[in-house]
mmCIF file of C-alpha atoms and ligand atoms in Angstrom:
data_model
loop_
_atom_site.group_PDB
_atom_site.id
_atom_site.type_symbol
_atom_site.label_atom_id
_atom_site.label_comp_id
_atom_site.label_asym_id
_atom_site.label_seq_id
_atom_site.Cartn_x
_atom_site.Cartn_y
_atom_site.Cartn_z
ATOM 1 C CA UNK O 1 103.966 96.850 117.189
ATOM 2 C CA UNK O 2 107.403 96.114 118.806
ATOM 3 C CA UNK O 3 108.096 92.870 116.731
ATOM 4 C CA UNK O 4 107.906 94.952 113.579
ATOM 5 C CA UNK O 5 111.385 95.644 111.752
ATOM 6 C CA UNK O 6 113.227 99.033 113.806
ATOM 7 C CA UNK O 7 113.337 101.718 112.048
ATOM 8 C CA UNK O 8 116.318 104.307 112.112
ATOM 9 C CA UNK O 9 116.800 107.783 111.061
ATOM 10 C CA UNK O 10 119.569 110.497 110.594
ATOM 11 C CA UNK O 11 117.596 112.989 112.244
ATOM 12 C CA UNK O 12 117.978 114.145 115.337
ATOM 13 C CA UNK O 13 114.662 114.494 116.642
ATOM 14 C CA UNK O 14 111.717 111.904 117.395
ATOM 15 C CA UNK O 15 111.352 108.970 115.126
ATOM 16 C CA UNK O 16 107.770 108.941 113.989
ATOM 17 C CA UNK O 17 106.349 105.596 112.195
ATOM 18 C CA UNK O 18 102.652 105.911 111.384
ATOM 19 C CA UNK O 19 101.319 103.219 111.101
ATOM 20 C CA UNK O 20 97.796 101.985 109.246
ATOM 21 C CA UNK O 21 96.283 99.938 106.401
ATOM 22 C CA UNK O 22 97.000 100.935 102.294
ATOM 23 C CA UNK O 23 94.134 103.516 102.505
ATOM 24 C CA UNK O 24 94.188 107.181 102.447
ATOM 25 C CA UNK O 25 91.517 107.028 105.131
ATOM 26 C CA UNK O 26 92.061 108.458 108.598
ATOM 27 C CA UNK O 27 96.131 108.676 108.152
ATOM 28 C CA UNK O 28 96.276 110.602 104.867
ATOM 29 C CA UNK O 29 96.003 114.177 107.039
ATOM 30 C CA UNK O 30 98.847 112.990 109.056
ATOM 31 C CA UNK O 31 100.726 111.470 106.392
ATOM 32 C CA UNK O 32 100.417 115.416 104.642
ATOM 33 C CA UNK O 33 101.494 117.228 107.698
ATOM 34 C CA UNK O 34 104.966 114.952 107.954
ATOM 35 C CA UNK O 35 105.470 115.770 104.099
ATOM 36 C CA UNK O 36 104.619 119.518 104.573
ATOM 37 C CA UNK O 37 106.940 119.716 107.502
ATOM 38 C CA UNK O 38 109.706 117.860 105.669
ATOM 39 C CA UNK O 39 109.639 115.901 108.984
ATOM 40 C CA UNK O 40 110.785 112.206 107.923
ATOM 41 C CA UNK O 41 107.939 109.091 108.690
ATOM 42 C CA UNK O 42 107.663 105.777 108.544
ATOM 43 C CA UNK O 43 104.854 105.089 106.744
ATOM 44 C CA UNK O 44 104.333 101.768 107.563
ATOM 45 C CA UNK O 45 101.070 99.774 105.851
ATOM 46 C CA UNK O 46 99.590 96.746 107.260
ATOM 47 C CA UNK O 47 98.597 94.454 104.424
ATOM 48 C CA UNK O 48 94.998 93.931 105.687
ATOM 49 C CA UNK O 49 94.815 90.428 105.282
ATOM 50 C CA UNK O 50 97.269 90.479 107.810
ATOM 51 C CA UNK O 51 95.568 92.340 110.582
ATOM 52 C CA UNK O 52 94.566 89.981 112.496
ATOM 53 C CA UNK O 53 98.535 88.916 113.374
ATOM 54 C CA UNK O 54 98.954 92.554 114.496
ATOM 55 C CA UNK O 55 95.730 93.433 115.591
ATOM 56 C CA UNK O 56 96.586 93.221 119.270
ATOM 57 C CA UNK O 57 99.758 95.090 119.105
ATOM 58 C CA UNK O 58 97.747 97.904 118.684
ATOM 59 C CA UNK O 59 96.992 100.203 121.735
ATOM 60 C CA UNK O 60 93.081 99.806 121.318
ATOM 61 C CA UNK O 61 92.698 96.963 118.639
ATOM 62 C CA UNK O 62 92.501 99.377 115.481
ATOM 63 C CA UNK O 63 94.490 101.917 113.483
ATOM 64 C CA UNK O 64 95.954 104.167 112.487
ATOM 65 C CA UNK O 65 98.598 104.178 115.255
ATOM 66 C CA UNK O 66 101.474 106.797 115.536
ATOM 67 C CA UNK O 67 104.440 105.907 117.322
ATOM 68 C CA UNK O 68 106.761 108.444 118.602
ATOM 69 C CA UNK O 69 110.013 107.386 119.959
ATOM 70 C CA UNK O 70 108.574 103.624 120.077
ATOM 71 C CA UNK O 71 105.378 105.240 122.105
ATOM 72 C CA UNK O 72 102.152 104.380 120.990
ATOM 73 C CA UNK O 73 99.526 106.807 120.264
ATOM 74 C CA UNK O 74 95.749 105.611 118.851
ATOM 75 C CA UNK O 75 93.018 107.369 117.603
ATOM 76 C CA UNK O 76 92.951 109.407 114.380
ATOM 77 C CA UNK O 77 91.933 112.648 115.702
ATOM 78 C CA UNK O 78 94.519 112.438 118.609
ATOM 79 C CA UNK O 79 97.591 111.359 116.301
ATOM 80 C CA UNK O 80 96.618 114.658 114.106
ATOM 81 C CA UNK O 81 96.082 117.382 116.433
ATOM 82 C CA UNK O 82 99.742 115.951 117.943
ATOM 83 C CA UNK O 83 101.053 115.966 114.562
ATOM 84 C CA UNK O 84 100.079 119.710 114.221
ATOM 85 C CA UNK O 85 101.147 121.065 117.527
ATOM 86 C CA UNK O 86 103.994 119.773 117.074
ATOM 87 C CA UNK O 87 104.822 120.523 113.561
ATOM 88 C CA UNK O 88 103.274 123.727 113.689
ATOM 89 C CA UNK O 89 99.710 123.198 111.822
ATOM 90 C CA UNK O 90 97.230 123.806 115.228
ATOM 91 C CA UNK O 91 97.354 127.917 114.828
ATOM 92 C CA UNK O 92 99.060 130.445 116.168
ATOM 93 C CA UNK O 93 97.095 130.589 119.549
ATOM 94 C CA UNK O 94 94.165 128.674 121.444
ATOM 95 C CA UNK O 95 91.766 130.609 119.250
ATOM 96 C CA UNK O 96 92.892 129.625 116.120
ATOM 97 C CA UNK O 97 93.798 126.457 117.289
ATOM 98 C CA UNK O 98 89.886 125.840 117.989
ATOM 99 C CA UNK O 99 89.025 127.584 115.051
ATOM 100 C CA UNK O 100 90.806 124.904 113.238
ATOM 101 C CA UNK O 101 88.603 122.416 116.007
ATOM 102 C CA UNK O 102 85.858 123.407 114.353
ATOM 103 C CA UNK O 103 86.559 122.794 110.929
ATOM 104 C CA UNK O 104 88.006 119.393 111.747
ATOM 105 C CA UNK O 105 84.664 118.718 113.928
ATOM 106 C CA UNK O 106 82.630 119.765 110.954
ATOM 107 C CA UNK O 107 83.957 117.380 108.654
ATOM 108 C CA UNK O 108 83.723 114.670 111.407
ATOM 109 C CA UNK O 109 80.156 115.109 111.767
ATOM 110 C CA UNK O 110 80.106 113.933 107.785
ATOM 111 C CA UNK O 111 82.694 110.880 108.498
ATOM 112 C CA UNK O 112 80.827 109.730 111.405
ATOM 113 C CA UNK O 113 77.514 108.944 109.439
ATOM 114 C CA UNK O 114 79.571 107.606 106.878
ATOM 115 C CA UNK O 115 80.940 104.864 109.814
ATOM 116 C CA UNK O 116 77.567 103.860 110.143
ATOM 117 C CA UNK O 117 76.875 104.064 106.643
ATOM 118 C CA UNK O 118 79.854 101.405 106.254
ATOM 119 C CA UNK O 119 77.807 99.066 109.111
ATOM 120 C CA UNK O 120 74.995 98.402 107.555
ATOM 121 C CA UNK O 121 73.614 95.669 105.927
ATOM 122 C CA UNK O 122 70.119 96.045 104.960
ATOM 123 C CA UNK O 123 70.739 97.518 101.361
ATOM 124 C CA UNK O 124 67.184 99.268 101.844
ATOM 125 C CA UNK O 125 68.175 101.045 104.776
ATOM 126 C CA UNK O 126 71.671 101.664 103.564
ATOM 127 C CA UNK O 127 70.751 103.641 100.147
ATOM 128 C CA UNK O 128 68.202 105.823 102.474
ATOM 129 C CA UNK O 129 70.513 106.609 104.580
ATOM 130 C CA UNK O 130 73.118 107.563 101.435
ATOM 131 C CA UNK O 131 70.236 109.528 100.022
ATOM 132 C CA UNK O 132 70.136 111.300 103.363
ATOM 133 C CA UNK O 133 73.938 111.694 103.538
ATOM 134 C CA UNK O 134 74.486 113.253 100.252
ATOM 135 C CA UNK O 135 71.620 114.950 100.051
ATOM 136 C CA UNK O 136 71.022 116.761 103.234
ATOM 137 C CA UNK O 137 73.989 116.410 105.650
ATOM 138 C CA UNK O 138 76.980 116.526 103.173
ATOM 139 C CA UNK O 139 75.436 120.047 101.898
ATOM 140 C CA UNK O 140 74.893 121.164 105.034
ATOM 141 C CA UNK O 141 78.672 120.372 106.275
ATOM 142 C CA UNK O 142 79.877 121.975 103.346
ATOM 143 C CA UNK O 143 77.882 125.423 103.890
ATOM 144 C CA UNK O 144 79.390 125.446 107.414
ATOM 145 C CA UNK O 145 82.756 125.227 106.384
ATOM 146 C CA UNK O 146 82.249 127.467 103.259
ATOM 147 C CA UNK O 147 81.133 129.823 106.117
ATOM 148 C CA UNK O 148 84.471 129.268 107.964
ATOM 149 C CA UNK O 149 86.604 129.841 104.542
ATOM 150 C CA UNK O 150 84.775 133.120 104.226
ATOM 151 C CA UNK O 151 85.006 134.653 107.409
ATOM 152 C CA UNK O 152 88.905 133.891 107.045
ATOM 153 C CA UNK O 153 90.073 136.778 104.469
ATOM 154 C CA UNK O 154 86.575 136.578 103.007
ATOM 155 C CA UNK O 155 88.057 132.903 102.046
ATOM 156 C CA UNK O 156 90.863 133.510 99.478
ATOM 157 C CA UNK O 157 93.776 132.240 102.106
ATOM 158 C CA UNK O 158 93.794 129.603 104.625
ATOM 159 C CA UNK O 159 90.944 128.455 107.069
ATOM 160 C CA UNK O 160 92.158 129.754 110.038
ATOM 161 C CA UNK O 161 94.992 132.672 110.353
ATOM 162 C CA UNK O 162 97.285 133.501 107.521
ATOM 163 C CA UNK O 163 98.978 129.852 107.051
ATOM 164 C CA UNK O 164 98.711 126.388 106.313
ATOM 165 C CA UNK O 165 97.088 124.725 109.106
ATOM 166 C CA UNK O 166 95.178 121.076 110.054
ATOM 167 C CA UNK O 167 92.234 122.396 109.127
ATOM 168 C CA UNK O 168 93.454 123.215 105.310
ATOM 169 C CA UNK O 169 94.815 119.889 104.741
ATOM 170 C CA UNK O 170 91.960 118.179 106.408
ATOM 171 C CA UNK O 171 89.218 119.619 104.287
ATOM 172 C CA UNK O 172 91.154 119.125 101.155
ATOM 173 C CA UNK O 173 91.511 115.586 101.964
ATOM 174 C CA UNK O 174 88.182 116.012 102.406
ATOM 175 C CA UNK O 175 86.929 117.730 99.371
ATOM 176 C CA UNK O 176 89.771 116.521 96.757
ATOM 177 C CA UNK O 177 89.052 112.362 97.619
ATOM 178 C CA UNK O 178 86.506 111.564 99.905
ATOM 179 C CA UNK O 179 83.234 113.720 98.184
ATOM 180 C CA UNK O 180 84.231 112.861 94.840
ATOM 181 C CA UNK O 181 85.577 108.835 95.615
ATOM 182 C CA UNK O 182 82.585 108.104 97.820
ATOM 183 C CA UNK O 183 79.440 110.167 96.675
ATOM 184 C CA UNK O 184 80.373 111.422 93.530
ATOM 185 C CA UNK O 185 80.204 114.628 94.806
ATOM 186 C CA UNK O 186 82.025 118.144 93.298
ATOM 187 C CA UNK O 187 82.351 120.356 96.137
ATOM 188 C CA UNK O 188 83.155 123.226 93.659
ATOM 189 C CA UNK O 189 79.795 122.743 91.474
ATOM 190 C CA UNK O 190 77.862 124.224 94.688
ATOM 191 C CA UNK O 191 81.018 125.315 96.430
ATOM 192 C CA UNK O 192 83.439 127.269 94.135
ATOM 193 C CA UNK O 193 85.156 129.151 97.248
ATOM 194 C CA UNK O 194 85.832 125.835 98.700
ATOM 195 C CA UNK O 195 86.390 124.189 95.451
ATOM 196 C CA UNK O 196 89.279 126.858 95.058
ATOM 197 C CA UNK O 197 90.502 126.673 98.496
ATOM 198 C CA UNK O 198 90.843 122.608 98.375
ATOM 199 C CA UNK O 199 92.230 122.925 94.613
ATOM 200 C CA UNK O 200 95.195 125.821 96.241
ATOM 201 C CA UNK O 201 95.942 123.124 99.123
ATOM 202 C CA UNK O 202 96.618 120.465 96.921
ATOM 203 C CA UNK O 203 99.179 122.714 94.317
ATOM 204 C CA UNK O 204 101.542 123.167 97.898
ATOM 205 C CA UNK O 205 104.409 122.019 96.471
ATOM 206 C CA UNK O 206 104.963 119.124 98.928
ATOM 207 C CA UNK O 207 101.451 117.867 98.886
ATOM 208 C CA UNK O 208 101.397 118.056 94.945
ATOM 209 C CA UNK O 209 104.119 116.108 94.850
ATOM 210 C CA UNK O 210 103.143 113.540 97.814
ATOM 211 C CA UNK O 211 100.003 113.487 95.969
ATOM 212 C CA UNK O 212 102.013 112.418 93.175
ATOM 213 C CA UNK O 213 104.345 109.530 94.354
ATOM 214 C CA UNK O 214 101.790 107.833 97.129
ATOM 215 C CA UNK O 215 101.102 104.513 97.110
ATOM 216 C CA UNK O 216 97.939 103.733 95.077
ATOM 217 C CA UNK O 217 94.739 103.252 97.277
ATOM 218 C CA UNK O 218 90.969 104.129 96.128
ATOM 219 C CA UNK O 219 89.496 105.814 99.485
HETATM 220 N N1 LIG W 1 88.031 106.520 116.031
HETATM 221 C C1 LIG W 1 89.107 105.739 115.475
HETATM 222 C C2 LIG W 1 88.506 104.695 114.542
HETATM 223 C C3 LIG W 1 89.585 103.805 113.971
HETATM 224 C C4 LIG W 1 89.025 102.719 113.087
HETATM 225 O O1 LIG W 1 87.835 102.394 113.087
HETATM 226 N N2 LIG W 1 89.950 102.135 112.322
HETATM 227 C C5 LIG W 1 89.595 101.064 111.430
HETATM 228 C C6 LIG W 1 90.235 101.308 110.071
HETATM 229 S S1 LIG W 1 89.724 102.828 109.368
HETATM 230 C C7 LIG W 1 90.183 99.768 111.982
HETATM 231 O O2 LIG W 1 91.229 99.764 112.610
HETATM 232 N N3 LIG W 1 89.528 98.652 111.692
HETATM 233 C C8 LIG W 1 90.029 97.354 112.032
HETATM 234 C C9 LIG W 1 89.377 96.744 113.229
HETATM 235 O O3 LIG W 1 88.479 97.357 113.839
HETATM 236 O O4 LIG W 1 89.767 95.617 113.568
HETATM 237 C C10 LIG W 1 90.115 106.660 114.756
HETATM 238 O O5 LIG W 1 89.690 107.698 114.239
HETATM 239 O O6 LIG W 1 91.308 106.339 114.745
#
């Protein structure tokens, strides 16, 4: 992305530009961690009927893309678990830090399908497969991580340990946009303990407020 604008900052430490389309979509857990933090971003959105012009600045053709110090790093679930080590949202040791894996992996296994949802065509197939989605795998992912909330201080804290971590804002992006944007799904009507837990994560004071001010997208 070098011939886009430079970008400076008063800080003293790394200068971070994230960069992806207007869409909450695979950035908005990154996006969270930098407001969390109070760690200053660029957050820089690619109009996408522009892509194709910047397409091929990026590392592997797609975003989101974080760049660190003018390095660029691709892939969604890379740029986040970065983001958290080194902001402080990947645990407070390797166990936690795959405990939080495992929540994040959870919650993939529901975006995945979704990707291939996205692909197809055939509106026959596609509402099956929907019909599959929401009705058997979505459920499923959510009693797996309702399982993970609980055995966390019998799920009235975080996820994993005793503070805000990747996992918490992850499955709140989850739970507060995707379920209820995309399936018109309430995670609290079956869910209430993860209901709660996503409805806590959104009142931190930071996110509440990012929540408030971001630019408008629908996923
Ligand atoms: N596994 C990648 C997938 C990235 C991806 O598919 N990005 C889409 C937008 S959500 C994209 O860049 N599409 C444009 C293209 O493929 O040209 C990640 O998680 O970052």
């Amino acid at each position: 992305m070098h011939s886009l604008r430079l970008i400076s900052s008063s800080s003293t430490g790394p200068i971070y530009r994230l960069i992806y389309f207007n869409l909450k979509g695979r950035a908005e857990t990154s996006r969270m961690m930098f407001k969390v933090a109070g760690v200053e971003f660029e957050d820089f959105r690619i109009d996408q009927k522009r892509w194709a012009e910047f397409k091929h600045m990026a590392p592997q053709g797609i975003l989101p893309v974080l760049e660190v110090n003018g390095k660029k790093l691709p892939q969604s679930g890379a740029i986040n678990r970065y983001i958290a080590r080194e902001l402080g949202f990947y645990g407070c040791n390797n166990w936690e830090a795959s405990r939080i894996d495992a929540v994040v992996e959870t919650i993939g296994d529901c975006l995945h399908d979704l990707d291939i949802w996205w692909m197809i065509r055939d509106l026959d197939v596609r509402n099956k497969l929907q019909k599959h989605h929401e009705g058997k795998l979505i459920p499923k992912a959510l009693a797996r991580l309702d399982q993970l909330l609980e055995e966390n201080s019998e799920g009235r804290g975080f996820l994993v340990g005793d503070k805000i971590s990747l996992a918490d804002i992850h499955a709140m992006n989850y739970i507060h946009d995707y379920l209820p944007t995309l399936h018109n799904i309430k995670a609290e009507d079956s869910f209430p303990r993860l209901g709660d837990h996503a409805r806590r994560i959104a009142e931190v004071s930071q996110i509440k407020e990012w929540i408030k001010i971001r630019p408008f997208s629908k996923f």
